[in-house]
Coordinates of C-alpha atoms and ligand atoms in Angstrom, one line a residue:
M8 CA 8.1 -113.0 4.3
S9 CA 7.8 -113.6 0.6
V10 CA 7.4 -117.0 -1.0
T11 CA 9.8 -118.1 -3.7
R12 CA 9.3 -120.4 -6.7
E13 CA 11.8 -122.8 -5.2
Q14 CA 9.7 -123.1 -2.0
V15 CA 6.6 -123.8 -4.1
L16 CA 8.5 -126.4 -6.2
D17 CA 9.9 -128.0 -3.0
T18 CA 6.3 -128.3 -1.6
L19 CA 5.0 -129.7 -4.9
S20 CA 7.7 -132.3 -4.9
R21 CA 5.7 -134.0 -2.1
V22 CA 2.5 -134.1 -4.3
M23 CA 2.3 -137.3 -6.3
S24 CA 1.1 -137.2 -9.9
P25 CA -1.1 -140.0 -11.4
R26 CA 2.0 -141.1 -13.2
G27 CA 3.5 -142.2 -10.0
I28 CA 6.2 -139.5 -10.0
A29 CA 6.4 -136.2 -8.1
L30 CA 4.4 -133.4 -9.7
P31 CA 7.4 -131.2 -10.7
E32 CA 8.9 -134.2 -12.5
A33 CA 5.8 -134.9 -14.5
N34 CA 6.5 -132.2 -17.0
V35 CA 3.0 -130.7 -16.7
L36 CA 3.6 -127.5 -14.8
S37 CA 3.5 -124.0 -16.3
A38 CA 5.8 -121.3 -15.1
I39 CA 5.1 -120.6 -11.5
S40 CA 4.2 -117.0 -10.6
A41 CA 5.0 -116.3 -6.9
S42 CA 5.0 -112.7 -5.8
D43 CA 3.8 -110.9 -2.8
G44 CA 2.4 -114.1 -1.2
K45 CA 0.3 -114.8 -4.3
V46 CA 1.1 -118.0 -6.1
F47 CA -0.4 -119.0 -9.5
F48 CA 0.4 -121.7 -11.9
S49 CA -1.3 -124.3 -14.1
I50 CA -1.1 -128.0 -14.6
N51 CA -1.3 -128.7 -18.3
V52 CA -2.4 -132.2 -19.3
D53 CA -3.8 -134.0 -22.3
A54 CA -7.6 -133.9 -22.4
A55 CA -7.8 -137.7 -22.2
E56 CA -6.1 -137.7 -18.8
A57 CA -7.9 -134.7 -17.3
R58 CA -10.2 -136.5 -14.8
A59 CA -7.3 -138.4 -13.2
W60 CA -5.6 -135.0 -12.5
E61 CA -8.5 -133.3 -10.8
N62 CA -7.5 -134.4 -7.3
V63 CA -3.9 -133.5 -7.9
R64 CA -4.9 -130.0 -8.8
A65 CA -6.7 -129.7 -5.5
Q66 CA -3.9 -131.3 -3.5
A67 CA -1.3 -129.0 -5.1
E68 CA -3.4 -125.9 -4.3
A69 CA -3.9 -127.0 -0.7
A70 CA -0.2 -127.8 -0.3
V71 CA 0.8 -124.4 -1.7
R72 CA -1.8 -122.5 0.5
A73 CA -0.3 -124.2 3.5
I74 CA 3.2 -122.7 2.9
P75 CA 3.7 -119.9 5.5
G76 CA 3.5 -116.5 3.8
V77 CA 1.2 -117.7 1.0
T78 CA -2.0 -115.6 1.1
T79 CA -3.5 -116.8 -2.2
A80 CA -2.9 -119.9 -4.2
M81 CA -4.6 -120.6 -7.4
V82 CA -3.9 -123.7 -9.5
A83 CA -5.7 -124.2 -12.8
L84 CA -6.0 -127.5 -14.5
T85 CA -6.0 -127.1 -18.2
A86 CA -6.5 -129.8 -20.7
E87 CA -5.6 -129.7 -24.4
R88 CA -6.3 -132.3 -27.0
K89 CA -3.1 -133.4 -28.6
P90 CA -3.2 -133.2 -32.4
G91 CA -4.4 -136.5 -33.7
S92 CA -5.9 -137.7 -30.4
A93 CA -9.2 -139.5 -30.9
T94 CA -10.7 -138.4 -27.6
P95 CA -12.9 -135.3 -27.8
P96 CA -11.9 -132.5 -25.5
P97 CA -13.7 -132.3 -22.2
V98 CA -16.1 -129.5 -21.6
P99 CA -16.3 -127.8 -18.2
Q100 CA -18.6 -129.7 -15.8
P101 CA -21.0 -128.3 -13.2
H102 CA -19.3 -127.5 -10.0
R103 CA -19.1 -130.2 -7.3
H104 CA -20.2 -128.8 -4.0
G105 CA -17.7 -128.4 -1.2
G106 CA -14.8 -130.2 -2.9
G107 CA -13.3 -127.1 -4.5
V108 CA -12.1 -129.3 -7.3
Q109 CA -12.6 -127.9 -10.8
P110 CA -12.5 -130.2 -13.8
A111 CA -10.4 -129.1 -16.7
A112 CA -11.8 -126.5 -19.0
S113 CA -11.4 -126.4 -22.8
H114 CA -11.8 -123.4 -25.0
R115 CA -13.1 -125.4 -27.8
P116 CA -16.9 -125.8 -28.1
P117 CA -18.1 -129.4 -27.6
Q118 CA -18.5 -131.5 -30.7
G119 CA -20.9 -134.1 -31.9
G120 CA -24.1 -132.0 -31.7
E121 CA -24.1 -132.0 -27.9
N122 CA -26.0 -129.0 -26.5
P123 CA -23.3 -126.9 -25.0
M124 CA -25.8 -125.1 -22.7
S125 CA -26.5 -128.4 -20.9
K126 CA -23.2 -128.0 -19.0
Q127 CA -24.3 -124.9 -17.2
A128 CA -24.8 -124.8 -13.5
E129 CA -26.3 -122.0 -11.4
I130 CA -24.1 -120.4 -8.7
P131 CA -25.9 -121.1 -5.4
G132 CA -27.2 -117.9 -3.8
I133 CA -26.9 -115.7 -6.9
A134 CA -30.2 -114.9 -8.6
A135 CA -28.8 -113.4 -11.8
V136 CA -25.3 -113.4 -13.4
I137 CA -25.1 -110.8 -16.1
A138 CA -22.2 -110.0 -18.4
V139 CA -20.9 -106.6 -19.4
A140 CA -19.2 -107.1 -22.8
S141 CA -17.6 -105.1 -25.6
G142 CA -16.4 -106.0 -29.0
K143 CA -13.0 -104.5 -28.3
G144 CA -10.9 -103.0 -25.5
G145 CA -10.8 -99.4 -24.5
V146 CA -14.4 -98.5 -25.0
G147 CA -15.1 -98.0 -21.3
K148 CA -16.5 -101.5 -20.6
S149 CA -15.0 -101.8 -17.1
T150 CA -15.9 -98.2 -16.1
T151 CA -19.4 -98.9 -17.2
A152 CA -19.5 -102.3 -15.4
I153 CA -18.6 -100.9 -12.0
N154 CA -20.9 -97.9 -12.4
L155 CA -23.7 -100.1 -13.6
A156 CA -23.1 -102.4 -10.6
L157 CA -23.4 -99.3 -8.4
G158 CA -26.5 -98.2 -10.3
L159 CA -28.1 -101.6 -9.5
R160 CA -27.0 -101.2 -5.8
D161 CA -28.9 -97.9 -5.8
Q162 CA -32.0 -99.8 -6.9
G163 CA -31.8 -101.6 -3.5
L164 CA -30.3 -104.8 -4.9
R165 CA -27.4 -106.9 -3.4
V166 CA -24.8 -106.7 -6.1
G167 CA -21.4 -108.4 -6.7
L168 CA -18.8 -107.5 -9.3
L169 CA -16.5 -110.0 -10.9
D170 CA -13.7 -108.7 -13.0
A171 CA -13.1 -111.6 -15.4
D172 CA -11.1 -109.5 -17.8
I173 CA -8.2 -111.7 -17.4
Y174 CA -6.1 -110.0 -20.1
G175 CA -6.2 -106.6 -18.4
P176 CA -8.0 -106.6 -15.1
S177 CA -8.9 -103.0 -14.3
V178 CA -11.1 -103.4 -11.2
P179 CA -8.1 -102.9 -8.8
R180 CA -7.5 -99.5 -10.4
L181 CA -11.2 -98.6 -10.6
T182 CA -11.9 -99.4 -7.0
G183 CA -8.5 -98.7 -5.4
I184 CA -8.6 -102.2 -3.9
H185 CA -5.1 -103.6 -3.3
D186 CA -6.0 -106.1 -0.6
K187 CA -5.8 -109.8 -1.2
P188 CA -8.9 -111.9 -0.6
Q189 CA -8.8 -114.0 2.6
L190 CA -10.1 -117.6 2.8
N191 CA -13.1 -118.6 4.8
A192 CA -13.4 -121.9 6.8
E193 CA -14.4 -123.7 3.7
R194 CA -11.3 -122.3 1.9
K195 CA -13.3 -120.2 -0.4
M196 CA -12.1 -116.7 -1.2
I197 CA -14.0 -114.0 0.5
P198 CA -14.8 -111.2 -2.0
I199 CA -13.7 -107.7 -1.0
S200 CA -16.5 -105.4 0.2
R201 CA -16.3 -101.9 -1.1
F202 CA -19.0 -99.3 -2.0
G203 CA -21.6 -101.9 -0.8
L204 CA -20.5 -104.3 -3.5
S205 CA -18.9 -107.7 -3.2
I206 CA -15.9 -107.5 -5.5
M207 CA -13.5 -110.1 -6.9
S208 CA -10.9 -109.6 -9.6
I209 CA -8.3 -111.7 -11.1
G210 CA -6.1 -108.7 -10.6
F211 CA -6.3 -109.3 -6.8
L212 CA -4.6 -112.6 -7.4
V213 CA -2.0 -112.3 -10.1
E214 CA 0.2 -109.6 -11.4
E215 CA -1.0 -107.9 -14.6
D216 CA 2.0 -109.2 -16.7
T217 CA 1.2 -112.7 -15.6
A218 CA -2.4 -112.3 -16.7
M219 CA -1.2 -111.2 -20.2
I220 CA 0.3 -114.5 -21.1
W221 CA -2.6 -116.8 -20.2
R222 CA -3.9 -119.0 -22.8
G223 CA -7.6 -119.8 -23.5
P224 CA -8.0 -123.0 -21.4
M225 CA -6.2 -121.4 -18.4
V226 CA -8.4 -118.4 -18.7
M227 CA -11.5 -120.5 -18.6
S228 CA -10.3 -122.6 -15.6
A229 CA -9.4 -119.4 -13.6
I230 CA -12.7 -117.7 -14.4
T231 CA -14.6 -120.8 -13.4
Q232 CA -12.8 -120.9 -10.1
M233 CA -13.4 -117.2 -9.4
L234 CA -17.1 -117.8 -10.0
R235 CA -17.4 -120.9 -7.9
D236 CA -14.6 -120.9 -5.3
V237 CA -15.6 -117.5 -4.0
A238 CA -18.0 -117.1 -1.1
W239 CA -20.3 -114.7 -2.9
G240 CA -23.1 -115.2 -0.3
S241 CA -26.6 -114.1 -1.4
L242 CA -26.7 -111.7 -4.3
D243 CA -29.5 -110.4 -6.5
V244 CA -27.1 -109.7 -9.4
L245 CA -23.5 -110.6 -10.1
V246 CA -22.1 -108.3 -12.8
V247 CA -19.3 -109.9 -14.7
D248 CA -16.8 -107.6 -16.5
M249 CA -16.0 -109.9 -19.4
P250 CA -12.8 -109.9 -21.4
P251 CA -13.2 -107.8 -24.6
G252 CA -13.9 -109.5 -27.9
T253 CA -15.7 -112.6 -29.1
G254 CA -13.1 -115.3 -29.0
D255 CA -13.5 -118.9 -27.9
A256 CA -12.9 -117.9 -24.3
Q257 CA -15.9 -115.6 -24.2
L258 CA -18.1 -118.1 -26.0
T259 CA -17.1 -120.9 -23.6
L260 CA -17.7 -118.6 -20.6
A261 CA -21.2 -117.9 -21.9
Q262 CA -21.8 -121.6 -22.3
N263 CA -20.7 -122.5 -18.8
V264 CA -22.0 -119.7 -16.7
P265 CA -25.8 -119.4 -16.7
L266 CA -25.9 -115.8 -17.8
K267 CA -29.3 -114.1 -17.4
G268 CA -28.3 -111.4 -19.8
A269 CA -25.6 -109.3 -21.4
V270 CA -25.1 -105.6 -21.6
I271 CA -23.0 -104.5 -24.6
I272 CA -20.9 -101.4 -24.4
S273 CA -20.0 -99.5 -27.6
T274 CA -18.6 -96.1 -28.5
P275 CA -20.3 -94.2 -31.4
Q276 CA -17.6 -95.0 -33.9
D277 CA -18.7 -97.3 -36.6
L278 CA -15.8 -99.7 -36.1
S279 CA -16.8 -100.3 -32.5
L280 CA -20.4 -100.9 -33.6
I281 CA -19.3 -103.5 -36.0
D282 CA -17.4 -105.2 -33.1
A283 CA -20.5 -104.7 -30.9
R284 CA -22.6 -106.5 -33.5
R285 CA -20.3 -109.4 -33.3
G286 CA -20.7 -109.5 -29.5
L287 CA -24.5 -109.4 -30.0
A288 CA -24.4 -112.3 -32.5
M289 CA -22.3 -114.4 -30.1
F290 CA -24.7 -114.0 -27.2
R291 CA -27.7 -114.7 -29.4
K292 CA -25.9 -117.9 -30.6
V293 CA -25.7 -119.1 -27.0
N294 CA -29.2 -118.0 -26.1
V295 CA -28.1 -115.3 -23.7
P296 CA -30.7 -112.5 -23.7
V297 CA -29.1 -109.2 -24.7
L298 CA -30.4 -106.7 -22.1
G299 CA -29.3 -103.8 -24.3
I300 CA -26.6 -101.6 -25.7
V301 CA -25.0 -98.7 -23.9
E302 CA -23.3 -96.0 -25.9
N303 CA -20.3 -94.8 -23.9
M304 CA -18.3 -91.7 -24.8
S305 CA -21.5 -90.8 -26.6
Y306 CA -20.8 -87.1 -26.8
F307 CA -18.2 -84.7 -25.3
Q308 CA -19.3 -82.7 -22.4
C309 CA -17.0 -79.7 -21.5
P310 CA -16.0 -80.0 -17.9
H311 CA -16.0 -76.1 -17.7
C312 CA -19.1 -74.9 -19.4
G313 CA -21.1 -78.1 -19.7
T314 CA -21.6 -77.6 -23.4
R315 CA -22.3 -80.8 -25.3
S316 CA -20.4 -81.6 -28.6
D317 CA -21.3 -84.6 -30.7
I318 CA -17.8 -85.0 -31.9
F319 CA -18.2 -88.7 -32.7
G320 CA -21.4 -88.3 -34.7
H321 CA -23.4 -89.6 -31.7
G322 CA -26.5 -91.7 -32.0
G323 CA -25.1 -94.6 -33.9
A324 CA -25.6 -97.1 -31.1
R325 CA -29.2 -96.1 -30.5
H326 CA -30.0 -96.6 -34.2
E327 CA -28.1 -99.8 -34.3
A328 CA -30.0 -101.1 -31.2
E329 CA -33.3 -100.2 -33.0
K330 CA -32.2 -102.0 -36.1
L331 CA -31.1 -105.0 -34.2
G332 CA -34.3 -105.1 -32.1
V333 CA -32.5 -104.8 -28.7
P334 CA -33.1 -102.2 -26.0
F335 CA -31.0 -99.1 -26.0
L336 CA -30.0 -98.5 -22.4
G337 CA -28.5 -95.1 -22.5
E338 CA -25.8 -92.6 -23.5
I339 CA -22.9 -91.8 -21.3
P340 CA -20.9 -88.7 -22.1
L341 CA -17.2 -88.5 -22.5
H342 CA -16.5 -86.5 -19.4
M343 CA -13.4 -85.6 -17.4
S344 CA -15.0 -86.5 -14.1
I345 CA -15.9 -90.0 -15.3
R346 CA -12.3 -90.6 -16.2
S347 CA -10.7 -89.0 -13.2
T348 CA -13.0 -90.8 -10.7
S349 CA -12.5 -94.1 -12.5
D350 CA -8.7 -93.7 -12.4
A351 CA -8.7 -92.5 -8.8
G352 CA -10.6 -95.7 -7.6
T353 CA -13.7 -93.7 -6.6
P354 CA -16.3 -94.5 -9.2
V355 CA -18.6 -91.6 -10.1
V356 CA -21.9 -93.1 -9.0
D357 CA -20.4 -93.5 -5.5
S358 CA -18.3 -90.4 -5.3
E359 CA -20.7 -88.0 -7.0
P360 CA -24.1 -89.6 -6.2
D361 CA -26.0 -86.4 -6.8
G362 CA -24.3 -85.5 -10.1
P363 CA -25.6 -85.9 -13.6
H364 CA -23.4 -89.0 -14.4
A365 CA -24.6 -91.0 -11.4
A366 CA -28.2 -90.3 -12.6
I367 CA -27.4 -91.7 -16.1
Y368 CA -25.9 -94.9 -14.7
R369 CA -28.7 -95.3 -12.2
A370 CA -31.2 -94.9 -15.1
I371 CA -29.3 -97.6 -17.0
G372 CA -29.4 -99.7 -13.8
A373 CA -33.1 -99.3 -13.5
K374 CA -33.6 -100.5 -17.1
V375 CA -31.5 -103.6 -16.4
R376 CA -33.2 -104.3 -13.2
E377 CA -36.6 -104.1 -14.9
Q378 CA -35.6 -106.8 -17.3
L379 CA -34.2 -109.0 -14.5
Q380 CA -37.2 -108.4 -12.2
G381 CA -38.7 -111.8 -12.9
V382 CA -35.5 -113.7 -12.3
I383 CA -34.7 -111.8 -9.1
A384 CA -38.3 -112.2 -7.8
A385 CA -38.3 -115.9 -8.5
A386 CA -35.0 -116.4 -6.6
Ligands
LIG412 P1 -12.3 -101.1 -21.2 O1 -12.7 -101.8 -20.0 O2 -13.3 -101.1 -22.4 O3 -10.9 -101.4 -21.7 P2 -12.0 -98.8 -19.4 O4 -13.3 -98.8 -18.6 O5 -10.8 -99.3 -18.7 O6 -12.2 -99.5 -20.8 O7 -11.8 -97.3 -19.9 C1 -10.7 -96.9 -20.7 C2 -10.3 -95.5 -20.3 O8 -11.4 -94.6 -20.7 C3 -10.2 -95.3 -18.8 O9 -9.1 -94.3 -18.6 C4 -11.5 -94.7 -18.4 O10 -11.3 -93.8 -17.2 C5 -11.9 -93.9 -19.6 N1 -13.3 -93.7 -19.7 C6 -14.3 -94.7 -19.8 N2 -15.5 -94.2 -20.0 C7 -15.4 -92.9 -20.0 C8 -16.3 -91.8 -20.1 N3 -17.6 -92.0 -20.3 N4 -15.8 -90.5 -20.0 C9 -14.4 -90.3 -19.8 N5 -13.5 -91.3 -19.7 C10 -14.0 -92.5 -19.8

């Protein structure tokens, strides 16, 4: 039985807004996405009112989840400062245990000299959250993120993967997962277990075309919920596949999630290195240690004869890393089997564990692990 927007609106008409009128009448709802039992929408209010709406967000989400046929409901509260408003925008607050209520997120950095990093909160049970980032899309960031996660798994670590690439979640394709996360007794989403990883993706919750139209504050709110309203359990490392680029959303994410490090993926082309440099500068600005640069599609390896061709003038990322004083983590060839295994939902480290590509990703995993050793041991 599929759930319709009308059913959702009907249910929401029984949720009162702080303005004393029913939620659908309050002129704060975004378009409602309801397909396949998955419901997503946001409540958009002025920043000055955000606190008063926190409870309404939670009530709306609970009410929608209770509709028969709804498997996933996600309601984001987004706050925007009206032009000319004197109130500064709120910054995301640390998570409140158990309540599942997320304050509004804003994509603007806080003003007035406040230290943005002071708003960070650890995720209980997770020793290290690390970001996999790239300056632009299409460089193989997600492919590297999942294979790095598997490389870390092969180091004997307990690893989770969060696909926070809200603009184009690719983890459903890379893993072949099409299940929807179930809720536990505390109404937290249970990540999907596959390949020995705990996996969560925004793509499990919303359709790709819905994800495309999200604005900065909604993105932040959704990512915060995926981090904190998910029953991750005990993990040594949570690998976050970040959205590409260095916009406000990425900066705010870095300011609100206590990242223990960032891995930057680049291709050898100069342009991509320029983008990668921007990414590096962004992480440095928010004091996130850069664990290193990976050069993806570093050289072409013929699937038939194994001959290597440096068609992109390989080596740029290694030199750049040296120049910038960050570790160089490794070179991954452009190879048919990396592409075909990625696109078949059987990542190469898992499906060809004895092959040369798995060895490369494992070596990168080992270098990352080495740098996180202190954090993991302390946890
Ligand atoms: P991004 O996350 O940066 O947008 P993806 O990981 O989705 O990039 O990769 C884009 C495309 O390139 C996918 O089809 C993927 O299978 C392919 N790809 C990524 N890395 C490699 C590689 N080393 N060799 C061959 N194909 C690759």
